[in-house]
Amino acid sequence: MRSNYYLPQLILYTILLSCISFLPAHAYKRTLSPQGDALYWEHYPIPFYIHRAVPSHLAAEPTYLAIRQSFQAWAEPECTCLRFEDKGLTDDTQLGYNQKEPSKNQNIVIFVMQSWKHASNAVAVTSTTFNEKNGEIVGYDIEINAVNFLFSLDAMPIHGSPTMDIQNTITHEIGHVIGLDHSNVGDSTMFASGPVGETKKRTLHQDDLDGLCDIYPKNRGCPLKQQLTQPEACGCSTSNRTSLSLLSMSILLSIGLGLIYRLRCKTRPTT
Ligand SMILES: [Zn+2]
């Protein structure tokens, strides 16, 4: 009779094992192109520029440092080859991918302090340009909504007003830059929402690390130094209108939306 007693448990155990085997091995999500390709960077280090202008209540150099530390959070884990290249400060306000001269394209992190063109409750917007044919990312810009949000370097209120932590916000946006979508893991950097004053997204959660290191692993060998060059921009370097139209570049907007701090993504194809 022992076998009868254990039989239901054995069946249940078998069913559970079968279910578990169908579950994804990870929780992180990758951003997909309209064609279903996961977005990724083929070439790195990935360059970034910081726009010189910051909100007047913030000290410039510490603000630049917070942004640089946000990039560093995604480059310092031992498991990854991903690297960023700090190209310094810029006064250029021209956002979007430079299709006519890809080599002159600048990936800019910028505080927008007037004429915010996205949803008013978007904390930040990451616009990633990728090749529709294979999902390779070739450029991006991060716009920070300083029109509708008050930002700080320490997440503390300013004159009683709650603030958004810059490093917390930018670290999340850089996750979109490298091709990650929102995760359902509540403590992850790539979780879609968080309260004002939050700082935990500064530090990558294991779920974020899983995504980073699955997409850009070190254990399969890092690219040789001579391969760390600017991408051919998937043919964009052939700067004539015909080839560019065939290229079918698209812009993916990862838009942060929320009453206080709610980040969601939206895809908006353009040519
Ligand atoms: Zn987001």
XYZ file of C-alpha atoms and ligand atoms in Angstrom:
272
model
C 0.000 0.000 0.000
C 2.976 2.298 0.321
C 3.169 2.492 -3.418
C -0.434 3.698 -3.548
C 0.397 6.323 -0.925
C 3.366 7.621 -2.866
C 1.840 7.374 -6.322
C -0.083 10.694 -6.168
C 3.018 12.429 -4.865
C 5.116 10.888 -7.614
C 2.648 12.027 -10.255
C 2.527 15.535 -8.776
C 6.322 15.671 -8.621
C 6.559 14.593 -12.250
C 4.028 17.219 -13.307
C 5.893 19.923 -11.383
C 9.176 18.924 -12.969
C 7.557 19.043 -16.396
C 6.183 22.512 -15.705
C 9.490 23.792 -14.381
C 11.265 22.563 -17.480
C 9.054 24.848 -19.582
C 9.673 27.928 -17.459
C 12.252 30.400 -18.810
C 15.601 30.151 -17.102
C 15.576 33.872 -16.470
C 13.177 36.705 -15.735
C 14.841 39.564 -17.590
C 13.382 40.559 -20.923
C 15.052 41.746 -24.073
C 13.680 44.503 -26.238
C 12.490 43.187 -29.570
C 12.332 44.897 -32.923
C 9.001 44.932 -34.765
C 10.352 41.915 -36.665
C 10.975 40.060 -33.428
C 14.773 40.344 -33.311
C 16.311 40.976 -29.900
C 18.202 44.261 -29.898
C 21.929 44.122 -29.144
C 25.236 45.914 -29.655
C 27.689 44.185 -31.958
C 30.503 46.638 -31.359
C 31.786 48.188 -28.168
C 32.916 50.171 -26.268
C 29.644 52.030 -26.638
C 30.347 55.763 -26.717
C 28.413 58.345 -24.751
C 28.445 62.117 -24.462
C 27.023 64.108 -21.564
C 25.362 67.381 -22.425
C 27.050 70.151 -20.489
C 23.885 71.862 -19.244
C 22.385 70.604 -15.980
C 19.537 72.017 -13.857
C 20.650 75.139 -11.994
C 20.160 73.628 -8.527
C 22.655 70.875 -9.295
C 26.437 71.091 -9.219
C 27.715 70.180 -12.669
C 30.672 67.912 -11.925
C 28.892 65.705 -9.358
C 26.015 65.397 -11.810
C 28.342 64.267 -14.581
C 29.898 61.802 -12.132
C 26.504 60.317 -11.259
C 25.830 59.734 -14.957
C 29.255 58.157 -15.473
C 28.714 55.877 -12.486
C 25.440 54.758 -14.033
C 27.302 53.559 -17.122
C 29.965 51.969 -14.952
C 27.347 49.861 -13.171
C 26.732 47.986 -16.415
C 30.408 47.660 -17.372
C 32.097 46.583 -14.141
C 30.585 43.116 -13.512
C 33.192 40.408 -14.021
C 30.909 38.337 -16.206
C 30.660 40.807 -19.080
C 32.755 42.244 -21.876
C 30.488 45.247 -22.286
C 32.291 48.548 -22.063
C 31.415 52.209 -22.572
C 33.565 55.026 -23.830
C 33.221 58.395 -22.128
C 33.480 60.922 -24.964
C 33.231 63.869 -22.589
C 30.899 66.837 -22.616
C 28.996 68.235 -25.541
C 26.963 71.335 -26.307
C 25.224 69.590 -29.186
C 21.451 69.431 -28.781
C 20.853 67.534 -32.015
C 19.244 64.284 -30.944
C 18.493 61.281 -33.102
C 20.739 59.169 -35.267
C 22.910 60.917 -37.842
C 22.148 58.755 -40.867
C 23.959 61.017 -43.301
C 27.203 60.838 -41.351
C 27.071 57.891 -38.927
C 30.673 58.426 -37.877
C 29.663 61.818 -36.511
C 26.680 60.523 -34.582
C 26.689 61.418 -30.892
C 24.927 59.362 -28.239
C 23.867 62.045 -25.795
C 22.611 62.052 -22.211
C 20.791 65.337 -21.820
C 18.627 67.143 -19.277
C 15.681 68.645 -21.116
C 14.788 71.794 -19.212
C 12.209 73.304 -21.512
C 9.839 72.129 -24.229
C 9.603 68.496 -23.147
C 8.131 66.823 -26.202
C 7.231 63.450 -24.694
C 4.506 62.543 -22.216
C 4.625 64.925 -19.258
C 4.757 62.045 -16.794
C 7.728 60.409 -18.511
C 10.718 60.641 -16.181
C 13.200 59.877 -18.941
C 13.158 58.684 -22.529
C 15.740 56.484 -24.201
C 15.641 56.518 -27.996
C 17.562 53.622 -29.478
C 18.325 53.390 -33.173
C 18.757 49.899 -34.574
C 18.935 48.025 -37.822
C 15.577 46.449 -38.578
C 17.267 43.643 -40.454
C 19.051 42.138 -37.462
C 18.327 44.212 -34.357
C 21.836 45.644 -34.102
C 21.786 48.887 -32.140
C 23.821 51.688 -33.666
C 22.926 54.732 -31.610
C 20.824 56.161 -28.807
C 20.024 59.270 -26.778
C 18.764 59.562 -23.224
C 16.515 62.542 -22.472
C 15.858 63.394 -18.829
C 12.614 65.179 -18.038
C 13.761 68.147 -15.956
C 10.648 70.074 -16.980
C 8.257 68.013 -14.908
C 10.548 66.337 -12.377
C 12.971 67.556 -9.750
C 16.231 65.627 -9.768
C 18.877 65.229 -7.105
C 22.153 63.458 -6.501
C 21.104 61.920 -3.197
C 17.388 61.194 -3.659
C 16.590 63.545 -0.767
C 13.798 66.151 -0.871
C 14.735 69.685 -1.851
C 12.845 72.374 0.091
C 10.274 69.753 0.934
C 9.794 68.562 -2.633
C 10.541 64.902 -3.377
C 13.224 64.208 -5.946
C 14.196 61.622 -8.479
C 17.694 60.253 -8.000
C 19.723 60.863 -11.150
C 21.922 57.790 -10.887
C 18.910 55.597 -10.144
C 17.099 56.927 -13.211
C 20.028 56.784 -15.637
C 21.118 53.290 -14.593
C 17.638 52.069 -15.530
C 17.742 53.903 -18.862
C 21.119 52.409 -19.752
C 19.529 49.015 -19.382
C 17.297 50.028 -22.285
C 20.354 51.297 -24.174
C 21.941 47.845 -24.115
C 18.752 46.112 -25.237
C 16.904 45.179 -22.065
C 13.177 45.636 -21.612
C 11.328 45.848 -18.312
C 11.637 42.934 -15.921
C 8.960 41.602 -13.608
C 11.498 41.203 -10.797
C 10.507 43.913 -8.344
C 13.969 44.643 -6.973
C 15.694 44.729 -10.334
C 17.063 47.860 -11.983
C 14.916 47.069 -14.991
C 11.670 46.882 -13.022
C 9.284 49.361 -14.574
C 8.359 51.401 -11.538
C 9.693 52.772 -8.295
C 8.961 55.477 -5.720
C 10.480 58.926 -5.534
C 13.680 58.911 -3.554
C 14.543 55.419 -4.745
C 18.217 54.512 -5.094
C 18.229 50.724 -5.329
C 18.224 50.773 -9.120
C 21.751 52.201 -8.946
C 22.954 48.694 -8.166
C 22.257 45.835 -10.532
C 20.137 42.960 -9.268
C 21.030 39.392 -10.158
C 18.255 39.499 -12.757
C 19.911 42.499 -14.442
C 23.265 40.727 -14.287
C 21.734 37.645 -15.891
C 20.537 39.760 -18.809
C 23.767 41.694 -19.150
C 25.965 38.624 -19.025
C 23.798 36.475 -21.263
C 23.853 39.117 -24.002
C 27.450 40.311 -23.552
C 29.258 37.393 -21.888
C 32.919 37.295 -21.102
C 33.142 33.504 -20.961
C 32.759 33.179 -24.726
C 35.700 35.486 -25.215
C 35.729 39.233 -25.462
C 36.227 40.881 -28.837
C 39.834 41.468 -29.749
C 41.016 45.000 -29.280
C 41.329 45.635 -32.993
C 37.678 44.709 -33.392
C 36.562 47.354 -30.946
C 35.777 49.861 -33.600
C 32.836 51.936 -34.590
C 30.260 49.802 -36.365
C 29.809 50.029 -40.057
C 26.364 51.150 -38.961
C 24.911 48.241 -40.881
C 25.681 49.961 -44.148
C 24.844 53.475 -42.997
C 28.351 54.567 -43.865
C 27.299 54.380 -47.487
C 25.836 57.806 -47.312
C 23.509 57.986 -50.218
C 19.781 58.284 -49.980
C 19.007 55.066 -51.819
C 20.999 52.819 -49.537
C 19.676 54.617 -46.502
C 16.099 54.075 -47.522
C 16.820 50.396 -48.044
C 18.417 50.240 -44.668
C 15.071 50.757 -42.952
C 16.398 52.150 -39.730
C 13.890 52.470 -36.931
C 13.759 54.406 -33.763
C 12.676 52.614 -30.638
C 11.518 54.858 -27.855
C 11.782 53.467 -24.373
C 9.511 55.847 -22.578
C 9.341 56.193 -18.846
C 5.773 56.919 -17.812
C 4.215 57.305 -14.421
C 2.390 59.418 -11.897
C 5.557 59.713 -9.885
C 8.023 57.227 -11.262
C 6.620 54.798 -13.732
C 8.660 53.618 -16.690
C 7.210 51.932 -19.716
C 8.442 51.402 -23.231
C 6.895 52.158 -26.556
C 8.082 51.390 -30.061
C 7.798 54.106 -32.671
C 9.222 53.190 -36.063
C 10.501 56.051 -38.188
C 12.666 56.322 -41.274
Zn 12.116 51.654 -18.562
